[in-house]
CSV table of C-alpha atoms in Angstrom, one decimal:
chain,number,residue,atom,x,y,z
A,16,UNK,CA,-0.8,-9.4,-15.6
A,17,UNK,CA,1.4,-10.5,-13.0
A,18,UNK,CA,5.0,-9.9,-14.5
A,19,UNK,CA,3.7,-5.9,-15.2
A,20,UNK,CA,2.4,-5.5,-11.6
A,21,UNK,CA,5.9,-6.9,-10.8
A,22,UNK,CA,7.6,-4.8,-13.0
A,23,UNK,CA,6.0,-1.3,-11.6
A,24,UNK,CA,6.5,-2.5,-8.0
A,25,UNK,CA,10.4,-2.9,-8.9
A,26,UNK,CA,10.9,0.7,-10.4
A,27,UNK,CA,10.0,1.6,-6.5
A,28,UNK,CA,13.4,3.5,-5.4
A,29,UNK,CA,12.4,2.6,-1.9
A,30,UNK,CA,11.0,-0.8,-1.5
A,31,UNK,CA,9.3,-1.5,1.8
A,32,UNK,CA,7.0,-4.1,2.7
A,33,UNK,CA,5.8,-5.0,-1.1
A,34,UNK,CA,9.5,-6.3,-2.6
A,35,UNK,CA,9.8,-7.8,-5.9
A,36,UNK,CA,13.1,-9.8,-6.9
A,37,UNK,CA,14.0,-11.7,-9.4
A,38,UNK,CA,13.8,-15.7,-9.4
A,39,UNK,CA,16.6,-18.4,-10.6
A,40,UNK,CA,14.9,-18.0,-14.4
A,41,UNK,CA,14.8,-14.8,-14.1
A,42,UNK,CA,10.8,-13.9,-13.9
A,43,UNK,CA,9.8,-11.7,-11.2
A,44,UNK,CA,8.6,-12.8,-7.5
A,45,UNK,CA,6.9,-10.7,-4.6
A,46,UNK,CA,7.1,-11.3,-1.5
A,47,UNK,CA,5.7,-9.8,1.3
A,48,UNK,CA,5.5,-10.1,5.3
A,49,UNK,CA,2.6,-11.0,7.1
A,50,UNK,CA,1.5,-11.3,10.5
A,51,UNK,CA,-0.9,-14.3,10.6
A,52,UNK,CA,-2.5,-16.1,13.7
A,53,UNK,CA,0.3,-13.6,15.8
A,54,UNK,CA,3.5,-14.9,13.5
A,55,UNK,CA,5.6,-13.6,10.7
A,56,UNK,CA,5.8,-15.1,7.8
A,57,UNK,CA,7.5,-14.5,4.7
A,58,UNK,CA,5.7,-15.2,1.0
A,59,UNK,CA,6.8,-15.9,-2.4
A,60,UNK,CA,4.2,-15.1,-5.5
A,61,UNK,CA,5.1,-16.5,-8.6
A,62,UNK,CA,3.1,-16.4,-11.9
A,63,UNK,CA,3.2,-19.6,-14.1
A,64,UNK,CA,1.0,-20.8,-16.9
A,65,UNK,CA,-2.0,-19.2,-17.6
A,66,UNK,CA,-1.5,-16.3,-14.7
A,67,UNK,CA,-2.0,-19.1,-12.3
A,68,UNK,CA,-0.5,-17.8,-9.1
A,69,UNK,CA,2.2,-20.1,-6.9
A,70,UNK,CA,2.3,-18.8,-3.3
A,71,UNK,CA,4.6,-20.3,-1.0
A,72,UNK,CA,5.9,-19.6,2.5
A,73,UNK,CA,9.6,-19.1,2.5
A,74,UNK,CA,10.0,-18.6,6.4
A,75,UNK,CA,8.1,-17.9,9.3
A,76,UNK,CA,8.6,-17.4,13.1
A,77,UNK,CA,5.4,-20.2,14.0
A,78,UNK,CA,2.5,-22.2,13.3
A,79,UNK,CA,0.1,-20.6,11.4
A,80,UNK,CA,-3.9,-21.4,9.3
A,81,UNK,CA,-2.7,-21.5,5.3
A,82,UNK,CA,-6.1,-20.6,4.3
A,83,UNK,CA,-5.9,-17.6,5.9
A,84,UNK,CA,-2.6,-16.3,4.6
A,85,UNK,CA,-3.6,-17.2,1.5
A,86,UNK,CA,-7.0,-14.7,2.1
A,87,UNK,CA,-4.7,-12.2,2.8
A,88,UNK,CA,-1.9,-12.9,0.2
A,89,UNK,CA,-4.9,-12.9,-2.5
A,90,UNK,CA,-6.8,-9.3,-1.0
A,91,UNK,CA,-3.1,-7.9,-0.8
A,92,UNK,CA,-2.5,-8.8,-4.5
A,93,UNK,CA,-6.3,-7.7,-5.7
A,94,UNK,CA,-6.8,-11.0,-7.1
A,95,UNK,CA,-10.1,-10.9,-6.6
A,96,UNK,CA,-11.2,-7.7,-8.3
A,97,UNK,CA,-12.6,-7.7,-12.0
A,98,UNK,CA,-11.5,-4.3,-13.6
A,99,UNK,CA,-13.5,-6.1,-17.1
A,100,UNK,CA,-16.5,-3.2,-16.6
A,101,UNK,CA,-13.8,-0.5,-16.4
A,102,UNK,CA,-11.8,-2.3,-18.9
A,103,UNK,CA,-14.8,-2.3,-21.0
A,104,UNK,CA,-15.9,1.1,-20.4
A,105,UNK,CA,-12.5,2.6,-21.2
A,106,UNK,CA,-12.8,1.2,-24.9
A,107,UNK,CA,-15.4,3.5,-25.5
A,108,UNK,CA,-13.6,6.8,-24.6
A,109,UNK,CA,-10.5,6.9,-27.2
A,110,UNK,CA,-8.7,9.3,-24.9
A,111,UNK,CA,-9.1,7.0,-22.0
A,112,UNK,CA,-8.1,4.1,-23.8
A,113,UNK,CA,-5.2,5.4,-25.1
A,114,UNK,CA,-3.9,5.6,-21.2
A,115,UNK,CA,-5.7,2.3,-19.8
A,116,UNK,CA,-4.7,0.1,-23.0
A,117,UNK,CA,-0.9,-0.4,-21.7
A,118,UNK,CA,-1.7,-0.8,-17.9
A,119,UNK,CA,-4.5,-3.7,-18.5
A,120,UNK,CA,-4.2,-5.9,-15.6
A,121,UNK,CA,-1.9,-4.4,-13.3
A,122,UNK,CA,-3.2,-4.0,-10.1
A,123,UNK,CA,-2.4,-1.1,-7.6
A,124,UNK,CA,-1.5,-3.2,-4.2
A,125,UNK,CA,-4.0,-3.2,-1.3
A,126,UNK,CA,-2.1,-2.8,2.3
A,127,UNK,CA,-2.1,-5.7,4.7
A,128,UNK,CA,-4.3,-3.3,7.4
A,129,UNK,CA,-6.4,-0.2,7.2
A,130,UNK,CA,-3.5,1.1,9.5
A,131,UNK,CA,-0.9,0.6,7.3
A,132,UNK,CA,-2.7,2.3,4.8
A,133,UNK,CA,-3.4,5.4,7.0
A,134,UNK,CA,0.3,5.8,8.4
A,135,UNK,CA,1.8,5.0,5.1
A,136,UNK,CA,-0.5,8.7,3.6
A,137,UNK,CA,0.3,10.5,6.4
A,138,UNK,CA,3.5,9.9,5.9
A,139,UNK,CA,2.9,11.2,1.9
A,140,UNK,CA,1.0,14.5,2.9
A,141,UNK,CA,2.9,17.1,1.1
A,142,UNK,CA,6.2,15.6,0.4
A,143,UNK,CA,8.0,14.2,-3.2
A,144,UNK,CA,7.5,10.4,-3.3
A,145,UNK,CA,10.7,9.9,-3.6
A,146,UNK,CA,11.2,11.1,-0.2
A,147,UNK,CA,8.1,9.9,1.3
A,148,UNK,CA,9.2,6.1,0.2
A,149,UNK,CA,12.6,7.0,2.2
A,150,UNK,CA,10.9,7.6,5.0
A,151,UNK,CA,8.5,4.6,4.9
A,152,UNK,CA,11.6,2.3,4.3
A,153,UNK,CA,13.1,3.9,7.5
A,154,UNK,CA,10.0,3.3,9.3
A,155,UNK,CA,9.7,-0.3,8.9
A,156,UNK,CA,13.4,-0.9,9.7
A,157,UNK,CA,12.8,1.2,13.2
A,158,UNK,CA,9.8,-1.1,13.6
A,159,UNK,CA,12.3,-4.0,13.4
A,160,UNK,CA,10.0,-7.0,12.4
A,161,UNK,CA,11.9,-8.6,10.2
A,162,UNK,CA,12.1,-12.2,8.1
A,163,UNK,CA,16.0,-12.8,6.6
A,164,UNK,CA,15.8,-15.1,3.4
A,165,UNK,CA,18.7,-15.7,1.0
A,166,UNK,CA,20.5,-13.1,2.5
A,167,UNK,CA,18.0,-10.6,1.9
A,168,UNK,CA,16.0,-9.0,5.1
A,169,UNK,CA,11.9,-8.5,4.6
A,170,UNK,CA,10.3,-6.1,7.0
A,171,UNK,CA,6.3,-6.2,8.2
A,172,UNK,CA,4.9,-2.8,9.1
A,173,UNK,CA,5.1,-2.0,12.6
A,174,UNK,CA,2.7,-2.2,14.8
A,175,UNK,CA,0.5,0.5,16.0
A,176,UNK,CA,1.5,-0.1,19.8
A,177,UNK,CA,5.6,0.8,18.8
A,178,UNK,CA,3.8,4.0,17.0
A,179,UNK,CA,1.9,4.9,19.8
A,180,UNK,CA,4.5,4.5,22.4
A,181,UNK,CA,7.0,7.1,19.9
A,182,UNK,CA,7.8,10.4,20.9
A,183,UNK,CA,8.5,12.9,18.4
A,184,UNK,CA,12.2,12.7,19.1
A,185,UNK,CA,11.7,9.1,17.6
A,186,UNK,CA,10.7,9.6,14.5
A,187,UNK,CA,12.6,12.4,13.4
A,188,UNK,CA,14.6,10.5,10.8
A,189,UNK,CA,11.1,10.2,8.8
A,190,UNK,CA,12.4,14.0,8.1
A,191,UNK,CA,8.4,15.2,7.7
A,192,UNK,CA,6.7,17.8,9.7
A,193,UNK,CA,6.6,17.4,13.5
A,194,UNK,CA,2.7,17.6,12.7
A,195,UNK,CA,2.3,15.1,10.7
A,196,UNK,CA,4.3,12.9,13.3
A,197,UNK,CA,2.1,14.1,16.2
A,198,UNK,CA,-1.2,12.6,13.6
A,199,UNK,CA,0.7,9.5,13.2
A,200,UNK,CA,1.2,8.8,17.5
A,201,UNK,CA,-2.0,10.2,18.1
A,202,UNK,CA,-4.0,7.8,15.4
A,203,UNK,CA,-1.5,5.2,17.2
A,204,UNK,CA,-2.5,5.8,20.6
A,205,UNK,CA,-6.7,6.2,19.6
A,206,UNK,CA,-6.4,3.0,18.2
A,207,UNK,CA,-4.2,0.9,20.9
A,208,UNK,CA,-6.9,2.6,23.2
A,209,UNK,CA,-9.8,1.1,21.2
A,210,UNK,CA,-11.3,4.6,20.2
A,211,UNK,CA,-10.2,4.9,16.4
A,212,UNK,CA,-11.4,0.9,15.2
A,213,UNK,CA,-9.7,1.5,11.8
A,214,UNK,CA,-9.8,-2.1,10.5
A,215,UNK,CA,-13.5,-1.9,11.0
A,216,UNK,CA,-13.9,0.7,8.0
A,217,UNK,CA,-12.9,-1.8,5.3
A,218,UNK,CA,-16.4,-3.5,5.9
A,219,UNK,CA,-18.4,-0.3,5.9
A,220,UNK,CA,-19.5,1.5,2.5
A,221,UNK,CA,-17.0,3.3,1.0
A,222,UNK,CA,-19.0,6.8,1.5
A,223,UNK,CA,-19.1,6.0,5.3
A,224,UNK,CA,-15.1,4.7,5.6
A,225,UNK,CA,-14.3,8.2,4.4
A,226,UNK,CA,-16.5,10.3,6.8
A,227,UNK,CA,-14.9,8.5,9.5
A,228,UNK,CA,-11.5,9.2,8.3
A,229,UNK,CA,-12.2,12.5,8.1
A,230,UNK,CA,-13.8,12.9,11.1
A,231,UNK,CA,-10.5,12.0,13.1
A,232,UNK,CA,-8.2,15.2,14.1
A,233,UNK,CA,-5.6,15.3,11.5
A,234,UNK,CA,-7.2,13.5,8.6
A,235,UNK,CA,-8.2,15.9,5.8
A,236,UNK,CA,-9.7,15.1,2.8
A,237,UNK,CA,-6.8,14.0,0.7
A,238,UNK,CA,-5.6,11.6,3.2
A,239,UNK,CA,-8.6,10.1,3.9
A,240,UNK,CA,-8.7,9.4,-0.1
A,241,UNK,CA,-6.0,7.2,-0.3
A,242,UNK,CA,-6.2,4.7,2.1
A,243,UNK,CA,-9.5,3.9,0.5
A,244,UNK,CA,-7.3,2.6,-2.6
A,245,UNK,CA,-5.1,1.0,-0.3
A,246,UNK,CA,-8.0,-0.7,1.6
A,247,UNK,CA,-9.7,-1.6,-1.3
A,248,UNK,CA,-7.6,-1.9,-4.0
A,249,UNK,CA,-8.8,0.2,-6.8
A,250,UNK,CA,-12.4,2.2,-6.4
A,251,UNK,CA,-13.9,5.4,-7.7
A,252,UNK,CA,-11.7,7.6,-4.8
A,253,UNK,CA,-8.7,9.8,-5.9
A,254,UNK,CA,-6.9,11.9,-3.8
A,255,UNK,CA,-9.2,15.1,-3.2
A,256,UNK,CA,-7.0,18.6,-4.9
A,257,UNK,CA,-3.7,16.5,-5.9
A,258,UNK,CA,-1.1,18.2,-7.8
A,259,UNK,CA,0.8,14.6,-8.9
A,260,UNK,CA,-2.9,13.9,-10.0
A,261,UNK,CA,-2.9,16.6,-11.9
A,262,UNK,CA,0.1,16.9,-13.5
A,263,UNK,CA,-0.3,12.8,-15.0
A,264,UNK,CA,-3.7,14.0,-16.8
A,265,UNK,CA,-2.3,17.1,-18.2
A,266,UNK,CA,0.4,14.5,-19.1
A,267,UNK,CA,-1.1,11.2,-20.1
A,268,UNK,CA,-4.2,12.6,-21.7
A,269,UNK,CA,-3.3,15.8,-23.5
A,270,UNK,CA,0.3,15.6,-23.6
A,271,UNK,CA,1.0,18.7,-22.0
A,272,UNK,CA,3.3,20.1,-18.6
A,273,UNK,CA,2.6,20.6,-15.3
């Protein structure tokens, strides 16, 4: 359900990379920024008849393969995952249904790297969301990679070389711990030196992607959780002890508080 994956990605106080707007006829677009064969370019998604995605390229700083943007425009968007087993499965559980009825084909969006993912958590660890998409926002204007269309500017995540090079002093306008901004330049700098190969983990099993994550100085259990749903879309991970977590059960399936 395209226009409802739109629709949740626009309640986002804080857009970032993943930007929804509205077209001439007033349906829903998202576009995103890639970096494909070393350029930038800007995509528009559009939904026509039968869920039948449009995909276009509205600017871009260089040549670049189509068929491999559109491999990373489709993994982005989880095109490619059948949720019809889950889908299924939750028909059988009245409870369950009751919460997975309304949401049927919205998808939760993958990131563009495993990197992404992993800042992007960090950057989550103990903070409101509200605040944590504040600080992601800030973070991809510092990074400065940006596509203007219509007026509009579209940011791509910055690199992990602008990360690693940071000092502390930097990034204080994230407004998180001085901690959690050491993890973010030291994960930088391990993988600009070629000892954390993060991108590597989204073709490992999903057991194994996690033991690495967790393995790295830093990375505890809960944020190794979720960049497994950002690598992979949507998978049988949830973040390990999360009160948010919690609180939407207590909420969604027995109505209660806290």
């Amino acid at each position: 359900d395209f226009a409802a994956t739109c629709d949740v990605i626009a309640r986002f106080p804080h857009p970032t990379v993943d930007v929804v707007h509205p077209t001439a006829d007033g349906t829903l677009a998202y576009r995103r920024v890639i970096r494909v064969d070393g350029v930038l370019a800007l995509f528009c998604v559009t939904a026509g008849v039968d869920e039948v995605l449009t995909v276009a390229c509205a600017e871009h700083t260089g040549p670049f393969d189509t068929d491999n943007a559109l491999k990373t425009i489709e993994r982005i968007l989880c095109a490619d995952l059948n949720l019809t087993p889950f889908y299924d499965f939750a028909r059988s559980e009245p409870e369950l249904w009751a919460v997975v009825e309304p949401i049927i084909g919205i998808r939760w969006l993958r990131t563009e790297t495993v990197y992404e993912a992993l800042m992007m958590t960090i950057i989550e660890q103990q903070i409101a969301w509200k605040a944590a998409q504040r600080a992601q926002r800030w973070l991809v204007e510092w990074g400065g990679h940006t596509l203007d269309h219509a007026g509009r500017a579209y940011f791509a995540f910055p690199t992990p070389e602008q990360i690693a090079n940071a000092t502390i002093d930097d990034l204080k306008p994230l407004k998180i711990t001085f901690r959690r901004m050491g993890v973010m330049i030291d994960c930088s700098q391990q993988v600009v030196n070629g000892t954390l190969d993060l991108e590597a983990l989204r073709d490992v099993p999903q057991a194994d992607a996690y033991d690495a994550l967790v393995s790295v100085k830093g990375i505890g259990h809960w944020t190794a959780a979720w960049p497994l749903q950002r690598m992979h879309g949507a998978q049988n991970t949830v973040g390990h002890n999360d009160v948010a977590l919690q609180a939407a059960t207590n909420r969604y399936f027995y109505g209660g508080e806290g």
